[in-house]
PDB file of C-alpha atoms (C1' of nucleotides) in Angstrom:
ATOM      1  CA  MET A 295      70.821 -19.591 138.648  1.00  0.00           C
ATOM      2  CA  LEU A 296      68.668 -23.004 136.629  1.00  0.00           C
ATOM      3  CA  VAL A 297      70.359 -24.514 133.604  1.00  0.00           C
ATOM      4  CA  GLU A 298      67.312 -26.181 131.421  1.00  0.00           C
ATOM      5  CA  ILE A 299      67.450 -29.212 130.924  1.00  0.00           C
ATOM      6  CA  PRO A 300      64.547 -30.592 128.494  1.00  0.00           C
ATOM      7  CA  GLU A 301      62.495 -32.825 130.160  1.00  0.00           C
ATOM      8  CA  PRO A 302      62.113 -35.433 131.181  1.00  0.00           C
ATOM      9  CA  PHE A 303      65.230 -35.621 133.475  1.00  0.00           C
ATOM     10  CA  ASP A 304      66.255 -37.518 136.570  1.00  0.00           C
ATOM     11  CA  PHE A 305      68.982 -35.830 137.577  1.00  0.00           C
ATOM     12  CA  GLU A 306      70.237 -39.279 139.636  1.00  0.00           C
ATOM     13  CA  LEU A 307      69.197 -41.769 136.808  1.00  0.00           C
ATOM     14  CA  SER A 308      71.973 -39.669 134.977  1.00  0.00           C
ATOM     15  CA  VAL A 309      74.594 -39.316 137.688  1.00  0.00           C
ATOM     16  CA  GLU A 310      74.119 -43.060 139.126  1.00  0.00           C
ATOM     17  CA  ARG A 311      77.173 -44.427 136.721  1.00  0.00           C
ATOM     18  CA  TYR A 312      79.638 -42.056 138.975  1.00  0.00           C
ATOM     19  CA  ARG A 313      78.442 -43.392 142.207  1.00  0.00           C
ATOM     20  CA  THR A 314      78.705 -47.330 141.392  1.00  0.00           C
ATOM     21  CA  PHE A 315      81.662 -48.129 140.137  1.00  0.00           C
ATOM     22  CA  GLY A 316      83.374 -46.358 143.732  1.00  0.00           C
ATOM     23  CA  PRO A 317      83.854 -42.263 144.483  1.00  0.00           C
ATOM     24  CA  ASP A 318      84.826 -41.134 141.202  1.00  0.00           C
ATOM     25  CA  PRO A 319      86.640 -37.392 142.219  1.00  0.00           C
ATOM     26  CA  VAL A 320      86.745 -35.930 138.539  1.00  0.00           C
ATOM     27  CA  ASN A 321      82.644 -36.090 138.454  1.00  0.00           C
ATOM     28  CA  LEU A 322      81.674 -36.156 142.417  1.00  0.00           C
ATOM     29  CA  ALA A 323      77.878 -37.373 143.671  1.00  0.00           C
ATOM     30  CA  MET A 324      77.743 -36.103 147.010  1.00  0.00           C
ATOM     31  CA  ASP A 325      75.590 -33.951 149.457  1.00  0.00           C
ATOM     32  CA  GLY A 326      72.916 -34.541 146.573  1.00  0.00           C
ATOM     33  CA  ALA A 327      75.206 -32.306 144.273  1.00  0.00           C
ATOM     34  CA  PHE A 328      77.756 -33.072 141.564  1.00  0.00           C
ATOM     35  CA  HIS A 329      80.181 -31.554 141.104  1.00  0.00           C
ATOM     36  CA  ARG A 330      83.126 -31.369 138.161  1.00  0.00           C
ATOM     37  CA  PHE A 331      85.326 -28.848 136.036  1.00  0.00           C
ATOM     38  CA  LEU A 332      83.851 -28.069 132.770  1.00  0.00           C
ATOM     39  CA  GLU A 333      85.993 -25.641 130.817  1.00  0.00           C
ATOM     40  CA  GLY A 334      88.661 -25.510 132.977  1.00  0.00           C
ATOM     41  CA  SER A 335      85.951 -23.868 136.178  1.00  0.00           C
ATOM     42  CA  GLU A 336      84.740 -26.067 138.846  1.00  0.00           C
ATOM     43  CA  VAL A 337      81.045 -26.013 138.824  1.00  0.00           C
ATOM     44  CA  ARG A 338      78.151 -27.411 141.723  1.00  0.00           C
ATOM     45  CA  LEU A 339      75.328 -28.847 139.596  1.00  0.00           C
ATOM     46  CA  VAL A 340      71.900 -28.746 142.169  1.00  0.00           C
ATOM     47  CA  PRO A 341      68.865 -30.847 140.720  1.00  0.00           C
ATOM     48  CA  ALA A 342      66.413 -28.513 140.558  1.00  0.00           C
ATOM     49  CA  PRO A 343      62.598 -28.512 138.991  1.00  0.00           C
ATOM     50  CA  CYS A 344      63.227 -27.990 135.091  1.00  0.00           C
ATOM     51  CA  GLY A 345      67.333 -28.834 135.331  1.00  0.00           C
ATOM     52  CA  VAL A 346      69.864 -28.272 137.976  1.00  0.00           C
ATOM     53  CA  ALA A 347      71.078 -24.869 139.733  1.00  0.00           C
ATOM     54  CA  VAL A 348      74.206 -23.495 139.013  1.00  0.00           C
ATOM     55  CA  SER A 349      76.482 -20.379 140.804  1.00  0.00           C
ATOM     56  CA  PRO A 350      75.666 -17.280 139.247  1.00  0.00           C
ATOM     57  CA  ALA A 351      79.228 -17.046 138.945  1.00  0.00           C
ATOM     58  CA  ASP A 352      79.040 -19.753 136.265  1.00  0.00           C
ATOM     59  CA  ARG A 353      76.740 -18.347 134.151  1.00  0.00           C
ATOM     60  CA  ALA A 354      78.699 -18.505 131.152  1.00  0.00           C
ATOM     61  CA  LEU A 355      79.231 -22.395 131.755  1.00  0.00           C
ATOM     62  CA  ALA A 356      75.519 -23.153 130.763  1.00  0.00           C
ATOM     63  CA  VAL A 357      75.772 -24.651 127.702  1.00  0.00           C
ATOM     64  CA  PRO A 358      78.365 -27.135 128.890  1.00  0.00           C
ATOM     65  CA  VAL A 359      76.393 -27.944 131.626  1.00  0.00           C
ATOM     66  CA  GLN A 360      73.297 -28.918 129.604  1.00  0.00           C
ATOM     67  CA  ARG A 361      76.287 -31.177 127.212  1.00  0.00           C
ATOM     68  CA  PHE A 362      77.296 -32.702 129.709  1.00  0.00           C
ATOM     69  CA  LEU A 363      73.755 -33.625 131.344  1.00  0.00           C
ATOM     70  CA  GLY A 364      72.473 -34.836 128.008  1.00  0.00           C
ATOM     71  CA  ALA A 365      70.582 -32.430 126.785  1.00  0.00           C
ATOM     72  CA  GLU A 366      71.078 -32.513 123.399  1.00  0.00           C
ATOM     73  CA  PHE A 367      69.414 -36.764 123.314  1.00  0.00           C
ATOM     74  CA  ASP A 368      66.116 -36.558 121.707  1.00  0.00           C
ATOM     75  CA  LEU A 369      64.847 -38.675 124.528  1.00  0.00           C
ATOM     76  CA  ASP A 370      60.944 -38.158 123.310  1.00  0.00           C
ATOM     77  CA  GLY A 371      62.009 -39.919 119.808  1.00  0.00           C
ATOM     78  CA  PHE A 372      63.640 -42.354 121.827  1.00  0.00           C
ATOM     79  CA  SER A 373      60.972 -42.827 123.455  1.00  0.00           C
ATOM     80  CA  ALA A 374      58.354 -43.578 120.545  1.00  0.00           C
ATOM     81  CA  PHE A 375      61.215 -45.616 118.945  1.00  0.00           C
ATOM     82  CA  ALA A 376      61.717 -48.241 122.334  1.00  0.00           C
ATOM     83  CA  ALA A 377      57.752 -48.301 122.147  1.00  0.00           C
ATOM     84  CA  THR A 378      57.700 -50.067 119.477  1.00  0.00           C
ATOM     85  CA  ASP A 379      59.946 -52.777 120.566  1.00  0.00           C
ATOM     86  CA  PRO A 380      58.319 -55.043 123.406  1.00  0.00           C
ATOM     87  CA  VAL A 381      61.487 -55.960 125.486  1.00  0.00           C
ATOM     88  CA  LEU A 382      62.804 -53.111 125.164  1.00  0.00           C
ATOM     89  CA  SER A 383      59.980 -50.470 125.786  1.00  0.00           C
ATOM     90  CA  PRO A 384      59.965 -51.186 129.634  1.00  0.00           C
ATOM     91  CA  VAL A 385      63.352 -51.338 130.144  1.00  0.00           C
ATOM     92  CA  VAL A 386      62.475 -46.983 128.863  1.00  0.00           C
ATOM     93  CA  ALA A 387      59.643 -46.470 130.594  1.00  0.00           C
ATOM     94  CA  GLY A 388      61.010 -47.448 133.872  1.00  0.00           C
ATOM     95  CA  LEU A 389      64.591 -45.084 133.402  1.00  0.00           C
ATOM     96  CA  ARG A 390      62.182 -42.150 132.262  1.00  0.00           C
ATOM     97  CA  GLY A 391      63.983 -38.919 132.311  1.00  0.00           C
ATOM     98  CA  PHE A 392      67.723 -40.846 132.279  1.00  0.00           C
ATOM     99  CA  ARG A 393      69.998 -38.722 129.789  1.00  0.00           C
ATOM    100  CA  PRO A 394      73.629 -39.980 129.385  1.00  0.00           C
ATOM    101  CA  THR A 395      76.435 -38.155 130.487  1.00  0.00           C
ATOM    102  CA  LEU A 396      79.080 -37.002 127.792  1.00  0.00           C
ATOM    103  CA  THR A 397      82.360 -37.173 129.367  1.00  0.00           C
ATOM    104  CA  PRO A 398      82.998 -33.552 128.149  1.00  0.00           C
ATOM    105  CA  ASP A 399      86.711 -33.438 127.350  1.00  0.00           C
ATOM    106  CA  PRO A 400      88.488 -35.814 124.932  1.00  0.00           C
ATOM    107  CA  PHE A 401      91.825 -36.633 125.900  1.00  0.00           C
ATOM    108  CA  GLU A 402      90.293 -37.156 129.931  1.00  0.00           C
ATOM    109  CA  MET A 403      87.236 -39.792 127.652  1.00  0.00           C
ATOM    110  CA  LEU A 404      90.331 -41.617 125.548  1.00  0.00           C
ATOM    111  CA  VAL A 405      92.990 -41.552 128.941  1.00  0.00           C
ATOM    112  CA  SER A 406      89.791 -43.096 130.921  1.00  0.00           C
ATOM    113  CA  SER A 407      89.078 -45.848 128.648  1.00  0.00           C
ATOM    114  CA  ILE A 408      92.489 -47.007 128.066  1.00  0.00           C
ATOM    115  CA  THR A 409      92.063 -47.487 131.868  1.00  0.00           C
ATOM    116  CA  ALA A 410      89.148 -49.188 131.572  1.00  0.00           C
ATOM    117  CA  GLN A 411      90.223 -51.882 128.340  1.00  0.00           C
ATOM    118  CA  GLN A 412      89.724 -55.953 129.985  1.00  0.00           C
ATOM    119  CA  VAL A 413      89.945 -54.584 133.780  1.00  0.00           C
ATOM    120  CA  SER A 414      86.886 -54.012 135.771  1.00  0.00           C
ATOM    121  CA  LEU A 415      85.001 -50.454 135.650  1.00  0.00           C
ATOM    122  CA  ARG A 416      86.357 -50.890 139.918  1.00  0.00           C
ATOM    123  CA  ALA A 417      89.512 -51.850 139.113  1.00  0.00           C
ATOM    124  CA  ALA A 418      90.040 -49.066 136.010  1.00  0.00           C
ATOM    125  CA  LEU A 419      88.253 -46.496 138.525  1.00  0.00           C
ATOM    126  CA  ALA A 420      91.082 -47.545 141.419  1.00  0.00           C
ATOM    127  CA  ILE A 421      94.050 -46.922 138.546  1.00  0.00           C
ATOM    128  CA  ARG A 422      92.475 -43.580 137.216  1.00  0.00           C
ATOM    129  CA  ARG A 423      91.566 -42.621 140.731  1.00  0.00           C
ATOM    130  CA  ARG A 424      95.168 -42.473 141.575  1.00  0.00           C
ATOM    131  CA  LEU A 425      96.220 -40.889 138.050  1.00  0.00           C
ATOM    132  CA  VAL A 426      93.948 -37.745 138.930  1.00  0.00           C
ATOM    133  CA  GLU A 427      95.508 -37.655 143.205  1.00  0.00           C
ATOM    134  CA  ARG A 428      99.488 -37.325 141.459  1.00  0.00           C
ATOM    135  CA  TYR A 429      98.583 -35.436 137.820  1.00  0.00           C
ATOM    136  CA  GLY A 430      95.348 -33.589 137.828  1.00  0.00           C
ATOM    137  CA  GLY A 431      94.264 -30.648 139.636  1.00  0.00           C
ATOM    138  CA  ARG A 432      93.060 -29.675 143.303  1.00  0.00           C
ATOM    139  CA  GLY A 433      89.806 -28.177 143.168  1.00  0.00           C
ATOM    140  CA  ALA A 434      87.525 -27.232 146.070  1.00  0.00           C
ATOM    141  CA  VAL A 435      85.684 -30.135 145.774  1.00  0.00           C
ATOM    142  CA  ALA A 436      86.197 -32.326 142.521  1.00  0.00           C
ATOM    143  CA  TRP A 437      89.407 -32.809 140.481  1.00  0.00           C
ATOM    144  CA  ALA A 438      90.296 -31.656 137.429  1.00  0.00           C
ATOM    145  CA  PHE A 439      91.445 -34.625 134.884  1.00  0.00           C
ATOM    146  CA  PRO A 440      95.276 -34.310 134.078  1.00  0.00           C
ATOM    147  CA  SER A 441      95.644 -32.372 130.829  1.00  0.00           C
ATOM    148  CA  ARG A 442      96.991 -33.488 128.126  1.00  0.00           C
ATOM    149  CA  GLU A 443     100.166 -30.981 128.510  1.00  0.00           C
ATOM    150  CA  ARG A 444     101.356 -32.743 131.636  1.00  0.00           C
ATOM    151  CA  LEU A 445     100.711 -36.515 131.016  1.00  0.00           C
ATOM    152  CA  ALA A 446     103.328 -36.688 127.947  1.00  0.00           C
ATOM    153  CA  GLY A 447     105.327 -35.296 130.568  1.00  0.00           C
ATOM    154  CA  ALA A 448     104.784 -38.312 132.368  1.00  0.00           C
ATOM    155  CA  SER A 449     107.195 -41.684 132.626  1.00  0.00           C
ATOM    156  CA  VAL A 450     106.389 -45.291 132.645  1.00  0.00           C
ATOM    157  CA  GLU A 451     107.370 -45.696 135.165  1.00  0.00           C
ATOM    158  CA  LYS A 452     105.394 -43.217 136.804  1.00  0.00           C
ATOM    159  CA  LEU A 453     102.405 -44.714 135.768  1.00  0.00           C
ATOM    160  CA  ARG A 454     103.015 -48.086 136.444  1.00  0.00           C
ATOM    161  CA  ALA A 455     103.768 -47.140 139.730  1.00  0.00           C
ATOM    162  CA  LEU A 456      99.604 -46.183 139.757  1.00  0.00           C
ATOM    163  CA  GLY A 457      98.629 -49.317 138.719  1.00  0.00           C
ATOM    164  CA  PHE A 458      98.958 -48.812 135.137  1.00  0.00           C
ATOM    165  CA  SER A 459     100.394 -52.238 132.782  1.00  0.00           C
ATOM    166  CA  THR A 460     103.697 -51.187 130.931  1.00  0.00           C
ATOM    167  CA  ARG A 461     101.281 -51.253 127.523  1.00  0.00           C
ATOM    168  CA  LYS A 462      98.378 -48.831 128.846  1.00  0.00           C
ATOM    169  CA  ALA A 463     101.114 -46.685 130.538  1.00  0.00           C
ATOM    170  CA  GLU A 464     102.787 -46.115 126.626  1.00  0.00           C
ATOM    171  CA  TYR A 465      99.385 -45.768 124.827  1.00  0.00           C
ATOM    172  CA  THR A 466      98.628 -43.125 127.180  1.00  0.00           C
ATOM    173  CA  ILE A 467     102.183 -41.073 126.907  1.00  0.00           C
ATOM    174  CA  ALA A 468     101.701 -41.546 123.144  1.00  0.00           C
ATOM    175  CA  LEU A 469      98.427 -40.335 123.376  1.00  0.00           C
ATOM    176  CA  ALA A 470      99.393 -37.218 124.753  1.00  0.00           C
ATOM    177  CA  GLY A 471     101.630 -36.457 122.914  1.00  0.00           C
ATOM    178  CA  SER A 472     100.567 -37.150 119.743  1.00  0.00           C
ATOM    179  CA  GLU A 473     100.270 -34.641 116.723  1.00  0.00           C
ATOM    180  CA  LEU A 474      95.818 -35.446 116.800  1.00  0.00           C
ATOM    181  CA  ASP A 475      93.765 -32.970 117.360  1.00  0.00           C
ATOM    182  CA  LEU A 476      90.440 -33.933 119.430  1.00  0.00           C
ATOM    183  CA  GLY A 477      88.738 -31.120 119.813  1.00  0.00           C
ATOM    184  CA  GLY A 478      88.980 -31.463 115.588  1.00  0.00           C
ATOM    185  CA  LEU A 479      87.059 -35.198 115.196  1.00  0.00           C
ATOM    186  CA  ALA A 480      83.697 -33.635 116.076  1.00  0.00           C
ATOM    187  CA  GLU A 481      83.722 -31.842 112.960  1.00  0.00           C
ATOM    188  CA  LEU A 482      83.940 -35.567 111.048  1.00  0.00           C
ATOM    189  CA  ALA A 483      81.203 -38.816 110.404  1.00  0.00           C
ATOM    190  CA  ASP A 484      81.483 -41.438 112.910  1.00  0.00           C
ATOM    191  CA  ASP A 485      83.384 -44.218 110.636  1.00  0.00           C
ATOM    192  CA  GLU A 486      85.934 -40.797 110.241  1.00  0.00           C
ATOM    193  CA  VAL A 487      86.089 -40.528 113.568  1.00  0.00           C
ATOM    194  CA  ALA A 488      86.541 -44.151 114.264  1.00  0.00           C
ATOM    195  CA  ALA A 489      89.071 -44.137 111.345  1.00  0.00           C
ATOM    196  CA  HIS A 490      91.745 -41.590 113.455  1.00  0.00           C
ATOM    197  CA  LEU A 491      91.069 -42.986 116.586  1.00  0.00           C
ATOM    198  CA  VAL A 492      91.993 -46.296 116.368  1.00  0.00           C
ATOM    199  CA  ALA A 493      95.289 -45.420 114.110  1.00  0.00           C
ATOM    200  CA  LEU A 494      96.496 -44.556 117.366  1.00  0.00           C
ATOM    201  CA  PRO A 495      98.228 -47.550 119.295  1.00  0.00           C
ATOM    202  CA  GLY A 496      96.035 -48.812 122.042  1.00  0.00           C
ATOM    203  CA  ILE A 497      93.251 -47.399 121.089  1.00  0.00           C
ATOM    204  CA  GLY A 498      91.251 -50.134 119.220  1.00  0.00           C
ATOM    205  CA  GLU A 499      87.634 -50.575 117.940  1.00  0.00           C
ATOM    206  CA  TRP A 500      85.912 -50.334 121.763  1.00  0.00           C
ATOM    207  CA  THR A 501      87.498 -47.410 122.999  1.00  0.00           C
ATOM    208  CA  ALA A 502      86.606 -45.428 119.779  1.00  0.00           C
ATOM    209  CA  ASP A 503      83.218 -47.155 119.774  1.00  0.00           C
ATOM    210  CA  TRP A 504      82.497 -45.383 123.065  1.00  0.00           C
ATOM    211  CA  PHE A 505      84.640 -41.999 122.573  1.00  0.00           C
ATOM    212  CA  LEU A 506      81.654 -41.702 120.005  1.00  0.00           C
ATOM    213  CA  ALA A 507      78.526 -42.641 121.827  1.00  0.00           C
ATOM    214  CA  ARG A 508      79.912 -40.679 125.737  1.00  0.00           C
ATOM    215  CA  HIS A 509      81.794 -38.190 124.410  1.00  0.00           C
ATOM    216  CA  LEU A 510      80.853 -36.666 121.392  1.00  0.00           C
ATOM    217  CA  GLY A 511      76.267 -38.364 121.787  1.00  0.00           C
ATOM    218  CA  ARG A 512      76.533 -39.277 117.836  1.00  0.00           C
ATOM    219  CA  PRO A 513      72.745 -41.054 118.006  1.00  0.00           C
ATOM    220  CA  ASP A 514      74.163 -44.317 116.346  1.00  0.00           C
ATOM    221  CA  ALA A 515      77.350 -45.544 118.056  1.00  0.00           C
ATOM    222  CA  TRP A 516      77.082 -48.611 119.726  1.00  0.00           C
ATOM    223  CA  PRO A 517      79.768 -50.165 121.227  1.00  0.00           C
ATOM    224  CA  ALA A 518      79.206 -53.984 120.638  1.00  0.00           C
ATOM    225  CA  GLY A 519      82.047 -54.989 121.497  1.00  0.00           C
ATOM    226  CA  ASP A 520      81.065 -53.863 125.128  1.00  0.00           C
ATOM    227  CA  LEU A 521      81.329 -56.921 128.088  1.00  0.00           C
ATOM    228  CA  GLY A 522      78.383 -55.281 129.590  1.00  0.00           C
ATOM    229  CA  LEU A 523      76.496 -54.720 126.806  1.00  0.00           C
ATOM    230  CA  ARG A 524      76.397 -58.149 125.498  1.00  0.00           C
ATOM    231  CA  LYS A 525      75.744 -59.205 128.935  1.00  0.00           C
ATOM    232  CA  ALA A 526      72.369 -56.803 128.832  1.00  0.00           C
ATOM    233  CA  ILE A 527      71.815 -57.962 125.266  1.00  0.00           C
ATOM    234  CA  ALA A 528      71.660 -61.397 126.477  1.00  0.00           C
ATOM    235  CA  ARG A 529      69.196 -60.372 129.773  1.00  0.00           C
ATOM    236  CA  PHE A 530      67.184 -58.630 127.880  1.00  0.00           C
ATOM    237  CA  TYR A 531      66.968 -60.348 125.138  1.00  0.00           C
ATOM    238  CA  LEU A 532      68.402 -63.874 124.741  1.00  0.00           C
ATOM    239  CA  ASP A 533      67.582 -65.961 127.278  1.00  0.00           C
ATOM    240  CA  GLY A 534      71.124 -65.112 128.780  1.00  0.00           C
ATOM    241  CA  ASP A 535      73.231 -66.676 126.645  1.00  0.00           C
ATOM    242  CA  ASP A 536      76.306 -63.887 125.735  1.00  0.00           C
ATOM    243  CA  PRO A 537      75.787 -62.807 122.079  1.00  0.00           C
ATOM    244  CA  SER A 538      79.692 -62.649 120.339  1.00  0.00           C
ATOM    245  CA  VAL A 539      80.814 -59.252 119.520  1.00  0.00           C
ATOM    246  CA  ALA A 540      79.636 -59.607 115.947  1.00  0.00           C
ATOM    247  CA  GLU A 541      76.218 -60.491 117.190  1.00  0.00           C
ATOM    248  CA  ALA A 542      76.224 -57.641 119.223  1.00  0.00           C
ATOM    249  CA  ARG A 543      76.986 -55.666 116.595  1.00  0.00           C
ATOM    250  CA  ALA A 544      74.648 -57.366 113.668  1.00  0.00           C
ATOM    251  CA  PHE A 545      71.691 -57.043 116.915  1.00  0.00           C
ATOM    252  CA  GLY A 546      72.428 -53.416 116.521  1.00  0.00           C
ATOM    253  CA  GLU A 547      71.076 -53.077 113.364  1.00  0.00           C
ATOM    254  CA  ARG A 548      67.432 -52.929 115.456  1.00  0.00           C
ATOM    255  CA  PHE A 549      68.299 -49.972 116.576  1.00  0.00           C
ATOM    256  CA  GLY A 550      69.408 -47.764 114.096  1.00  0.00           C
ATOM    257  CA  GLY A 551      69.038 -44.477 114.646  1.00  0.00           C
ATOM    258  CA  HIS A 552      68.638 -44.848 118.215  1.00  0.00           C
ATOM    259  CA  ARG A 553      71.337 -47.597 119.041  1.00  0.00           C
ATOM    260  CA  ASN A 554      73.657 -45.270 121.488  1.00  0.00           C
ATOM    261  CA  LEU A 555      70.586 -44.677 123.938  1.00  0.00           C
ATOM    262  CA  ALA A 556      69.339 -48.047 123.671  1.00  0.00           C
ATOM    263  CA  ALA A 557      72.870 -49.238 124.255  1.00  0.00           C
ATOM    264  CA  GLN A 558      73.132 -46.544 127.314  1.00  0.00           C
ATOM    265  CA  TYR A 559      69.313 -47.692 128.400  1.00  0.00           C
ATOM    266  CA  LEU A 560      70.408 -51.761 128.676  1.00  0.00           C
ATOM    267  CA  LEU A 561      73.274 -50.766 130.547  1.00  0.00           C
ATOM    268  CA  LEU A 562      71.779 -48.673 133.153  1.00  0.00           C
ATOM    269  CA  GLY A 563      68.447 -51.509 132.436  1.00  0.00           C
ATOM    270  CA  LEU A 564      70.896 -53.639 133.937  1.00  0.00           C
ATOM    271  CA  ARG A 565      72.231 -52.646 136.156  1.00  0.00           C
ATOM    272  CA  VAL A 566      69.335 -50.712 138.191  1.00  0.00           C
ATOM    273  CA  ALA A 567      67.099 -53.752 137.153  1.00  0.00           C
ATOM    274  CA  PRO A 568      65.042 -55.912 140.454  1.00  0.00           C
TER     275      PRO A 568
ATOM    276  C1'  DT B  51      93.389 -69.346 145.827  1.00  0.00           C
ATOM    277  C1'  DA B  52      92.141 -69.100 141.609  1.00  0.00           C
ATOM    278  C1'  DC B  53      89.332 -66.528 138.101  1.00  0.00           C
ATOM    279  C1'  DC B  54      87.395 -63.115 136.120  1.00  0.00           C
ATOM    280  C1'  DA B  55      86.873 -58.008 134.358  1.00  0.00           C
ATOM    281  C1'  DG B  56      82.402 -52.535 130.709  1.00  0.00           C
ATOM    282  C1'  DG B  57      90.125 -54.870 125.554  1.00  0.00           C
ATOM    283  C1'  DT B  58      94.133 -54.232 122.215  1.00  0.00           C
ATOM    284  C1'  DA B  59      98.611 -55.896 120.401  1.00  0.00           C
ATOM    285  C1'  DA B  60     101.715 -58.697 118.928  1.00  0.00           C
ATOM    286  C1'  DA B  61     103.195 -63.982 118.732  1.00  0.00           C
ATOM    287  C1'  DA B  62     101.137 -68.911 116.423  1.00  0.00           C
ATOM    288  C1'  DA B  63      99.818 -71.727 113.992  1.00  0.00           C
TER     289       DA B  63
ATOM    290  C1'  DT C 181      94.618 -65.500 107.590  1.00  0.00           C
ATOM    291  C1'  DT C 182      93.334 -66.909 112.275  1.00  0.00           C
ATOM    292  C1'  DT C 183      93.898 -68.210 117.139  1.00  0.00           C
ATOM    293  C1'  DT C 184      95.694 -67.570 121.522  1.00  0.00           C
ATOM    294  C1'  DT C 185      98.189 -65.059 124.719  1.00  0.00           C
ATOM    295  C1'  DA C 186     100.276 -61.549 127.997  1.00  0.00           C
ATOM    296  C1'  DC C 187      98.963 -57.777 130.549  1.00  0.00           C
ATOM    297  C1'  DA C 188      97.782 -55.492 135.808  1.00  0.00           C
ATOM    298  C1'  DT C 189      94.460 -54.768 139.769  1.00  0.00           C
ATOM    299  C1'  DG C 190      90.698 -54.836 142.745  1.00  0.00           C
ATOM    300  C1'  DG C 191      86.833 -58.098 144.213  1.00  0.00           C
ATOM    301  C1'  DT C 192      85.156 -62.557 144.635  1.00  0.00           C
TER     302       DT C 192
END
DNA sequence: TACCAGGTAAAAA
DNA sequence: TTTTTACATGGT
């Protein structure tokens, strides 16, 4: 059956990041389809006109599928805004239909971010892959990300054996065992979400910003500390000069109201630009 | 071989 | 208060 995604929608552009940094068993793009767990069920998404096709048995997952594929992003509003920016305009036009995916589960989002702190995304993905294959759930094709309960019971030594630093292992176990209602964060304003997250050990501004951008899909999330985003700003706007974090944060002001999509288009633009 | 890579917290100044 | 350092792995 068809799950509709608003036009414009380009399936391949939207799942590009799950291919670029190496195979990801949690977000598995293969054979022209995409496999992952949503709400505890493994789904297979196949690009189709006006959306994606799923098994009739997955009818109940239509809304989670739409949310995962960024259906809620206002691409029309963003395109109109981008057209007023001579630098952003061609980047956005060249990536028409890119809908940033939203990591469906808050715990998965945070643990994935912790693994990606400081190290290259390829290194992070290699470590996360081992984590998933040790603590996650094997599906027919994809893997379910490890549950909070499962990682709460892990030990620092076991996670270290997968490539975690001692600190990251401690952060991950503490997060899993914390009392914080991660799902409840969706009810709060951006700055309140960030305040709750940053109070946890190992979660700083960068991790909180990406949580707002890639889990909650907040329109004005802007990960100013992100090295990739700073490189993209340098490449497209600053003649190659890397901005400081403070400069990158100030730079985001011009995208007010559309910072999340601006950041994600600039990052994708950096990867696929000629 | 080094050094850098989509950070963070703790030590040192 | 601001600056410096340790951290672990993968790619070049």
